[in-house]
Amino acid sequence: MLLRPDHPEQPLDPRAVWGRSGPWIVEIGFGDGRFTAELAREHPDWNVLAIDVSAGSLARAIGRLVAARISNVRLFHGPAEFALRQLVPAAGLRRVYVNFPDPWPKERHVGNRLLRAEFLAQLATRLEPRGEIWLTTDHDEYWDFALAAARETGLYSIDERDAPPEVLATKYALKWKDAGRAYHHAVFTKTAEAREPWPVFERVPMPHALMEGELAELVDFEKEVLTIDGGSVVLLDVLRPLDGRGFVWLAHVEEHGIVQQVLLEARPTPRGWHVGLANFAAPIATDGVQAAVGWLVAWLEARGLRVRQRWYRSVAWTVKRKDSGPIAAATGPEEDVSSSRST
Ligand SMILES: C[S@@+](CC[C@H](N)C(=O)[O-])C[C@H]1O[C@@H](n2cnc3c(N)ncnc32)[C@H](O)[C@@H]1O
């Protein structure tokens, strides 16, 4: 039922995932999954992909769907921006439900809203001709914001309707019903093709390097923030495994709507220091991850290690430091270095 971010086939083939073709429906932000379960039960012929960033939501929804023996739902734990871009082929979707999206009411957080014009234009690439987005919200400002965003794209017609009963039976809808709150509902129908494609991220081999030399004990570490094209990499801290073999760095990588927490390592091996991603979780080798490894190699070079071989494409990054203004001079390598693969 659970799709992993490193699913071997990207975008997905619905015949492989559901064992059949059929209308492909997405729900963004499934919350406790009660709407998902109801939708799947009402429409057994639909292939439903339900997406949520919250681990708590995922746990609740899995429990509910398993208990109800529902077999036509697949769940994805992570941001919708990533799932739609990476897992859904162009023109794959019949309909997308967005029930009570997080409103992000503060002015400085408006950029976090899901249904911004940029995302609506990207989502249009994944909708069939005349594919639909069904939006329901109780938040007046979000409502105005989303409608303005849909109009701005020029890709949708907007049909404001009374909310159908099923979208008023979600956990959020029920929570506010007694408070007498008003609901807004609209169907955005795709009427034109997006001008820009939204290509899936190219998957590249895991970046790493082999280094040699003595590494002195690390006694302190200051958080580093790298700026990369379309995002940032934050090196949060460095940790030492209990067996004392090497070091592990905690990194937060954010780029073009993908957010990843990754562990980098410098681990001694008989052939030298392995510098790259630790064997943990399921990171995707994006430009941001390559920049993080490139930064770590440069950081270790500055502490006396020498590169024997590296297997990554160099990605430009710039270090942001408080003490030297917004952008300090340190920059990542500009040219590709040896990318030969060892045996
Ligand atoms: C206000 S709740 C509504 C939940 C549910 N639809 C309901 O009506 O009860 C918003 C949900 O969207 C999820 N969410 C927020 N941003 C998201 C994103 N970028 N991708 C996927 N899910 C997201 C949250 O974790 C949360 O479960």
Short mmCIF file of C-alpha atoms and ligand atoms in Angstrom, two decimals:
data_model
loop_
_atom_site.label_atom_id
_atom_site.label_comp_id
_atom_site.label_asym_id
_atom_site.label_seq_id
_atom_site.Cartn_x
_atom_site.Cartn_y
_atom_site.Cartn_z
CA MET A 1 0.00 0.00 0.00
CA LEU A 2 2.92 2.34 0.70
CA LEU A 3 4.92 3.77 -2.19
CA ARG A 4 8.53 4.64 -1.45
CA PRO A 5 10.25 7.80 -2.79
CA ASP A 6 12.87 5.56 -4.39
CA HIS A 7 10.29 3.40 -6.17
CA PRO A 8 12.22 1.70 -9.00
CA GLU A 9 9.89 2.94 -11.70
CA GLN A 10 9.48 6.72 -11.92
CA PRO A 11 7.02 7.84 -13.10
CA LEU A 12 4.80 4.95 -12.00
CA ASP A 13 3.00 2.65 -14.37
CA PRO A 14 -0.52 2.28 -12.91
CA ARG A 15 -0.85 -1.21 -14.42
CA ALA A 16 2.16 -2.33 -12.39
CA VAL A 17 1.11 -0.52 -9.20
CA TRP A 18 -2.64 -1.32 -9.19
CA GLY A 19 -2.55 -4.26 -11.58
CA ARG A 20 -4.92 -2.46 -13.95
CA SER A 21 -5.53 0.84 -15.72
CA GLY A 22 -8.51 3.02 -14.80
CA PRO A 23 -9.22 6.55 -13.61
CA TRP A 24 -6.24 7.72 -11.56
CA ILE A 25 -7.28 9.95 -8.66
CA VAL A 26 -5.03 11.79 -6.21
CA GLU A 27 -5.90 13.14 -2.79
CA ILE A 28 -3.44 15.67 -1.37
CA GLY A 29 -3.36 15.91 2.43
CA PHE A 30 -5.42 12.85 3.42
CA GLY A 31 -5.29 13.61 7.17
CA ASP A 32 -6.73 10.62 9.01
CA GLY A 33 -7.70 8.89 5.74
CA ARG A 34 -11.43 8.70 6.34
CA PHE A 35 -12.24 10.54 3.09
CA THR A 36 -9.73 8.34 1.23
CA ALA A 37 -11.37 5.18 2.55
CA GLU A 38 -14.85 6.39 1.65
CA LEU A 39 -13.78 7.46 -1.85
CA ALA A 40 -12.08 4.13 -2.51
CA ARG A 41 -15.11 2.19 -1.25
CA GLU A 42 -17.54 4.26 -3.35
CA HIS A 43 -15.40 3.89 -6.49
CA PRO A 44 -13.76 0.46 -6.51
CA ASP A 45 -12.72 0.99 -10.16
CA TRP A 46 -10.64 4.09 -9.31
CA ASN A 47 -6.90 3.92 -8.67
CA VAL A 48 -6.39 6.23 -5.71
CA LEU A 49 -3.03 7.73 -4.72
CA ALA A 50 -3.27 9.56 -1.38
CA ILE A 51 -0.41 11.82 -0.28
CA ASP A 52 0.41 13.43 3.06
CA VAL A 53 3.54 14.87 4.65
CA SER A 54 2.57 13.89 8.18
CA ALA A 55 3.79 10.59 9.67
CA GLY A 56 0.88 10.64 12.14
CA SER A 57 -1.58 10.92 9.23
CA LEU A 58 0.12 8.02 7.51
CA ALA A 59 -0.16 5.77 10.57
CA ARG A 60 -3.84 6.60 11.07
CA ALA A 61 -4.72 6.15 7.40
CA ILE A 62 -2.91 2.81 7.07
CA GLY A 63 -4.77 1.46 10.10
CA ARG A 64 -8.10 2.58 8.71
CA LEU A 65 -7.53 1.27 5.17
CA VAL A 66 -6.19 -2.09 6.31
CA ALA A 67 -9.07 -2.55 8.76
CA ALA A 68 -11.54 -1.76 5.96
CA ARG A 69 -9.70 -4.17 3.57
CA ILE A 70 -9.41 -1.49 0.91
CA SER A 71 -7.15 -2.50 -1.94
CA ASN A 72 -7.37 0.31 -4.51
CA VAL A 73 -5.45 2.95 -2.49
CA ARG A 74 -1.71 3.56 -2.49
CA LEU A 75 -0.23 5.96 0.07
CA PHE A 76 2.75 8.24 -0.27
CA HIS A 77 4.35 9.84 2.77
CA GLY A 78 5.96 13.10 1.65
CA PRO A 79 5.25 16.39 -0.09
CA ALA A 80 2.71 16.35 -2.91
CA GLU A 81 5.01 18.52 -4.99
CA PHE A 82 7.54 15.69 -5.07
CA ALA A 83 5.07 12.83 -5.51
CA LEU A 84 3.27 14.45 -8.42
CA ARG A 85 6.44 15.44 -10.18
CA GLN A 86 8.27 12.19 -9.73
CA LEU A 87 5.63 9.46 -9.61
CA VAL A 88 2.84 10.65 -11.93
CA PRO A 89 3.34 10.66 -15.71
CA ALA A 90 2.20 13.58 -17.88
CA ALA A 91 -1.60 13.63 -18.30
CA GLY A 92 -1.95 10.67 -15.90
CA LEU A 93 -4.62 12.04 -13.56
CA ARG A 94 -8.37 12.30 -13.87
CA ARG A 95 -8.96 14.24 -10.65
CA VAL A 96 -7.13 15.71 -7.64
CA TYR A 97 -8.89 16.32 -4.31
CA VAL A 98 -7.59 18.96 -1.93
CA ASN A 99 -9.75 19.02 1.20
CA PHE A 100 -9.00 21.71 3.75
CA PRO A 101 -5.39 22.50 2.80
CA ASP A 102 -3.23 24.04 5.53
CA PRO A 103 -4.13 27.76 5.35
CA TRP A 104 -0.77 29.29 6.39
CA PRO A 105 -2.57 32.46 7.53
CA LYS A 106 0.48 34.56 8.43
CA GLU A 107 1.68 36.91 5.71
CA ARG A 108 5.26 35.62 5.87
CA HIS A 109 4.07 32.01 5.39
CA VAL A 110 1.87 32.59 2.34
CA GLY A 111 4.62 31.13 0.13
CA ASN A 112 4.05 27.75 1.84
CA ARG A 113 0.50 27.44 0.55
CA LEU A 114 0.03 24.44 -1.69
CA LEU A 115 -2.26 25.92 -4.34
CA ARG A 116 0.03 28.71 -5.50
CA ALA A 117 0.06 29.57 -9.21
CA GLU A 118 3.42 27.89 -9.83
CA PHE A 119 2.21 24.56 -8.41
CA LEU A 120 -1.15 24.76 -10.20
CA ALA A 121 0.68 25.22 -13.50
CA GLN A 122 2.94 22.24 -12.70
CA LEU A 123 -0.03 20.13 -11.65
CA ALA A 124 -1.72 20.90 -14.98
CA THR A 125 1.05 18.90 -16.70
CA ARG A 126 -0.10 15.81 -14.76
CA LEU A 127 -3.84 16.21 -15.43
CA GLU A 128 -5.64 14.65 -18.38
CA PRO A 129 -7.29 17.12 -20.77
CA ARG A 130 -10.34 18.35 -18.77
CA GLY A 131 -8.85 16.79 -15.63
CA GLU A 132 -10.08 18.40 -12.42
CA ILE A 133 -8.96 19.75 -9.08
CA TRP A 134 -11.66 19.65 -6.38
CA LEU A 135 -10.89 22.22 -3.69
CA THR A 136 -12.77 22.58 -0.42
CA THR A 137 -11.72 25.03 2.29
CA ASP A 138 -13.21 26.89 5.22
CA HIS A 139 -10.57 29.61 5.00
CA ASP A 140 -11.74 32.79 3.23
CA GLU A 141 -8.26 34.10 2.47
CA TYR A 142 -7.04 30.76 1.17
CA TRP A 143 -10.12 30.56 -1.02
CA ASP A 144 -9.42 33.97 -2.61
CA PHE A 145 -5.74 33.08 -2.90
CA ALA A 146 -6.34 29.73 -4.66
CA LEU A 147 -8.92 31.13 -7.06
CA ALA A 148 -6.63 34.03 -7.97
CA ALA A 149 -3.75 31.56 -8.46
CA ALA A 150 -5.84 29.33 -10.75
CA ARG A 151 -6.90 32.35 -12.80
CA GLU A 152 -3.30 33.57 -12.99
CA THR A 153 -2.20 30.32 -14.66
CA GLY A 154 -4.77 30.74 -17.47
CA LEU A 155 -5.01 26.92 -17.53
CA TYR A 156 -8.27 26.27 -15.69
CA SER A 157 -11.93 27.14 -15.77
CA ILE A 158 -13.36 27.64 -12.28
CA ASP A 159 -16.74 26.38 -11.24
CA GLU A 160 -17.83 27.43 -7.73
CA ARG A 161 -20.31 24.91 -6.35
CA ASP A 162 -21.96 23.81 -3.13
CA ALA A 163 -19.65 21.36 -1.43
CA PRO A 164 -20.77 17.74 -2.02
CA PRO A 165 -21.56 15.81 1.17
CA GLU A 166 -18.51 13.54 0.97
CA VAL A 167 -16.01 16.42 1.29
CA LEU A 168 -17.93 17.71 4.30
CA ALA A 169 -17.35 14.47 6.17
CA THR A 170 -13.56 14.77 6.55
CA LYS A 171 -12.06 15.14 10.02
CA TYR A 172 -11.57 18.89 9.50
CA ALA A 173 -14.98 19.51 8.04
CA LEU A 174 -16.66 17.76 10.97
CA LYS A 175 -14.50 19.63 13.46
CA TRP A 176 -15.75 23.01 12.25
CA LYS A 177 -19.29 22.08 11.30
CA ASP A 178 -20.63 22.62 14.81
CA ALA A 179 -18.92 26.00 14.96
CA GLY A 180 -21.13 27.03 12.04
CA ARG A 181 -18.21 27.81 9.75
CA ALA A 182 -18.94 28.36 6.04
CA TYR A 183 -17.27 26.15 3.44
CA HIS A 184 -16.08 27.06 -0.04
CA HIS A 185 -15.92 24.51 -2.81
CA ALA A 186 -14.82 24.76 -6.44
CA VAL A 187 -13.83 22.53 -9.31
CA PHE A 188 -10.90 23.75 -11.42
CA THR A 189 -11.07 22.07 -14.84
CA LYS A 190 -7.97 21.99 -16.99
CA THR A 191 -8.71 23.82 -20.24
CA ALA A 192 -5.21 24.32 -21.67
CA GLU A 193 -1.79 22.72 -21.61
CA ALA A 194 0.90 24.20 -19.36
CA ARG A 195 3.58 26.17 -21.21
CA GLU A 196 6.46 24.62 -19.27
CA PRO A 197 7.01 20.87 -18.87
CA TRP A 198 7.65 19.55 -15.37
CA PRO A 199 10.26 16.87 -15.98
CA VAL A 200 10.95 14.10 -13.47
CA PHE A 201 14.26 14.49 -11.69
CA GLU A 202 17.07 12.67 -13.39
CA ARG A 203 18.28 9.84 -11.17
CA VAL A 204 22.04 9.60 -10.91
CA PRO A 205 24.28 7.15 -9.05
CA MET A 206 24.88 7.92 -5.38
CA PRO A 207 27.64 10.53 -5.12
CA HIS A 208 30.72 9.61 -3.10
CA ALA A 209 34.49 9.96 -2.93
CA LEU A 210 37.45 8.01 -1.63
CA MET A 211 39.89 10.09 0.42
CA GLU A 212 43.17 9.36 2.17
CA GLY A 213 45.17 10.83 5.03
CA GLU A 214 44.84 11.39 8.76
CA LEU A 215 41.74 13.10 10.06
CA ALA A 216 42.26 14.88 13.36
CA GLU A 217 39.58 14.59 16.07
CA LEU A 218 36.77 17.02 15.32
CA VAL A 219 36.07 19.07 18.42
CA ASP A 220 33.49 21.52 17.21
CA PHE A 221 31.26 22.15 14.24
CA GLU A 222 29.34 25.23 13.19
CA LYS A 223 26.15 24.83 11.22
CA GLU A 224 26.75 25.57 7.52
CA VAL A 225 24.14 26.80 5.07
CA LEU A 226 24.82 26.34 1.35
CA THR A 227 22.89 28.08 -1.37
CA ILE A 228 22.41 26.04 -4.53
CA ASP A 229 20.45 26.66 -7.71
CA GLY A 230 16.78 26.40 -6.67
CA GLY A 231 17.35 25.62 -3.01
CA SER A 232 19.65 25.15 -0.06
CA VAL A 233 21.59 22.58 1.92
CA VAL A 234 21.91 22.93 5.68
CA LEU A 235 24.63 20.93 7.43
CA LEU A 236 23.16 20.79 10.90
CA ASP A 237 25.60 18.87 13.03
CA VAL A 238 28.28 16.19 13.07
CA LEU A 239 28.04 13.03 15.20
CA ARG A 240 30.44 10.25 16.11
CA PRO A 241 29.27 6.60 15.96
CA LEU A 242 29.75 4.66 19.23
CA ASP A 243 32.42 2.44 17.64
CA GLY A 244 34.42 5.62 16.96
CA ARG A 245 34.75 4.76 13.26
CA GLY A 246 34.41 8.00 11.32
CA PHE A 247 31.80 10.73 11.51
CA VAL A 248 28.22 11.34 10.41
CA TRP A 249 26.77 14.69 9.31
CA LEU A 250 23.08 15.55 9.52
CA ALA A 251 21.98 17.44 6.42
CA HIS A 252 18.71 19.03 5.35
CA VAL A 253 18.47 19.38 1.57
CA GLU A 254 15.73 21.43 -0.04
CA GLU A 255 15.38 22.09 -3.76
CA HIS A 256 12.55 22.65 -6.23
CA GLY A 257 9.94 21.33 -3.78
CA ILE A 258 11.90 18.25 -2.71
CA VAL A 259 12.91 18.15 0.94
CA GLN A 260 15.27 15.42 2.14
CA GLN A 261 16.97 14.74 5.45
CA VAL A 262 20.14 12.83 4.70
CA LEU A 263 23.09 11.46 6.63
CA LEU A 264 26.54 11.99 5.15
CA GLU A 265 29.51 10.06 6.39
CA ALA A 266 33.28 9.93 6.41
CA ARG A 267 33.96 6.27 7.24
CA PRO A 268 37.34 4.58 7.28
CA THR A 269 37.62 1.53 4.98
CA PRO A 270 40.67 -0.57 4.03
CA ARG A 271 40.95 1.53 0.82
CA GLY A 272 40.66 4.93 2.50
CA TRP A 273 37.88 7.19 3.75
CA HIS A 274 34.46 6.61 2.19
CA VAL A 275 32.88 10.05 1.95
CA GLY A 276 29.29 10.16 0.79
CA LEU A 277 25.82 9.16 1.91
CA ALA A 278 25.45 6.88 4.90
CA ASN A 279 23.41 3.73 4.33
CA PHE A 280 20.23 5.10 5.88
CA ALA A 281 16.67 5.90 4.67
CA ALA A 282 16.25 6.17 0.92
CA PRO A 283 17.82 9.39 -0.32
CA ILE A 284 17.45 10.44 -3.93
CA ALA A 285 20.65 11.62 -5.56
CA THR A 286 19.61 15.12 -6.56
CA ASP A 287 21.82 18.10 -7.33
CA GLY A 288 21.38 19.20 -3.71
CA VAL A 289 22.66 15.86 -2.42
CA GLN A 290 25.62 16.06 -4.80
CA ALA A 291 26.34 19.58 -3.56
CA ALA A 292 26.25 18.30 0.04
CA VAL A 293 28.80 15.58 -0.76
CA GLY A 294 30.92 18.08 -2.73
CA TRP A 295 30.89 20.41 0.26
CA LEU A 296 31.90 17.62 2.65
CA VAL A 297 34.81 16.58 0.42
CA ALA A 298 36.02 20.21 0.29
CA TRP A 299 35.57 20.53 4.06
CA LEU A 300 37.64 17.41 4.68
CA GLU A 301 40.28 18.58 2.19
CA ALA A 302 40.61 21.74 4.25
CA ARG A 303 41.33 19.44 7.25
CA GLY A 304 44.12 17.55 5.54
CA LEU A 305 42.45 14.66 3.67
CA ARG A 306 43.30 14.17 -0.01
CA VAL A 307 40.92 12.96 -2.72
CA ARG A 308 41.90 9.66 -4.35
CA GLN A 309 38.80 9.39 -6.51
CA ARG A 310 35.41 10.98 -6.70
CA TRP A 311 32.19 9.83 -8.27
CA TYR A 312 29.90 12.81 -8.44
CA ARG A 313 29.00 15.65 -10.72
CA SER A 314 30.17 18.90 -9.22
CA VAL A 315 27.34 21.25 -8.42
CA ALA A 316 28.02 24.90 -7.59
CA TRP A 317 27.22 25.96 -4.05
CA THR A 318 27.86 29.08 -2.04
CA VAL A 319 28.28 29.21 1.73
CA LYS A 320 26.10 31.66 3.62
CA ARG A 321 27.68 32.99 6.80
CA LYS A 322 26.32 35.42 9.38
CA ASP A 323 29.66 37.05 10.14
CA SER A 324 30.59 37.90 6.57
CA GLY A 325 27.31 39.23 5.23
CA PRO A 326 24.65 37.23 3.50
CA ILE A 327 26.97 35.35 1.14
CA ALA A 328 30.56 34.49 1.94
CA ALA A 329 33.16 33.86 -0.72
CA ALA A 330 33.48 30.09 -0.35
CA THR A 331 32.12 28.40 -3.46
CA GLY A 332 31.90 24.84 -4.64
CA PRO A 333 34.04 23.47 -7.47
CA GLU A 334 33.04 24.75 -10.87
CA GLU A 335 34.37 22.01 -13.08
CA ASP A 336 33.59 18.34 -13.16
CA VAL A 337 36.30 16.23 -11.64
CA SER A 338 37.14 12.61 -12.40
CA SER A 339 33.97 10.65 -12.69
CA SER A 340 35.61 7.35 -13.51
CA ARG A 341 34.00 4.43 -11.74
CA SER A 342 36.19 2.06 -9.75
CA THR A 343 35.66 -1.67 -9.86
C1 LIG B 1 -5.75 20.82 7.53
S1 LIG B 1 -5.29 19.17 7.24
C2 LIG B 1 -6.67 18.48 6.39
C3 LIG B 1 -6.69 16.97 6.41
C4 LIG B 1 -7.89 16.30 5.70
N1 LIG B 1 -7.92 16.60 4.29
C5 LIG B 1 -9.21 16.70 6.35
O1 LIG B 1 -9.98 17.41 5.69
O2 LIG B 1 -9.43 16.30 7.50
C6 LIG B 1 -4.09 19.37 5.93
C7 LIG B 1 -3.32 18.10 5.63
O3 LIG B 1 -2.45 18.35 4.53
C8 LIG B 1 -1.19 17.77 4.79
N2 LIG B 1 -0.21 18.51 3.96
C9 LIG B 1 0.21 19.78 4.13
N3 LIG B 1 1.08 20.13 3.17
C10 LIG B 1 1.20 19.05 2.35
C11 LIG B 1 1.97 18.79 1.18
N4 LIG B 1 2.79 19.71 0.65
N5 LIG B 1 1.86 17.57 0.61
C12 LIG B 1 1.04 16.63 1.13
N6 LIG B 1 0.32 16.83 2.26
C13 LIG B 1 0.38 18.02 2.85
C14 LIG B 1 -1.04 17.91 6.29
O4 LIG B 1 -0.09 17.00 6.83
C15 LIG B 1 -2.43 17.63 6.78
O5 LIG B 1 -2.67 16.25 7.01
#
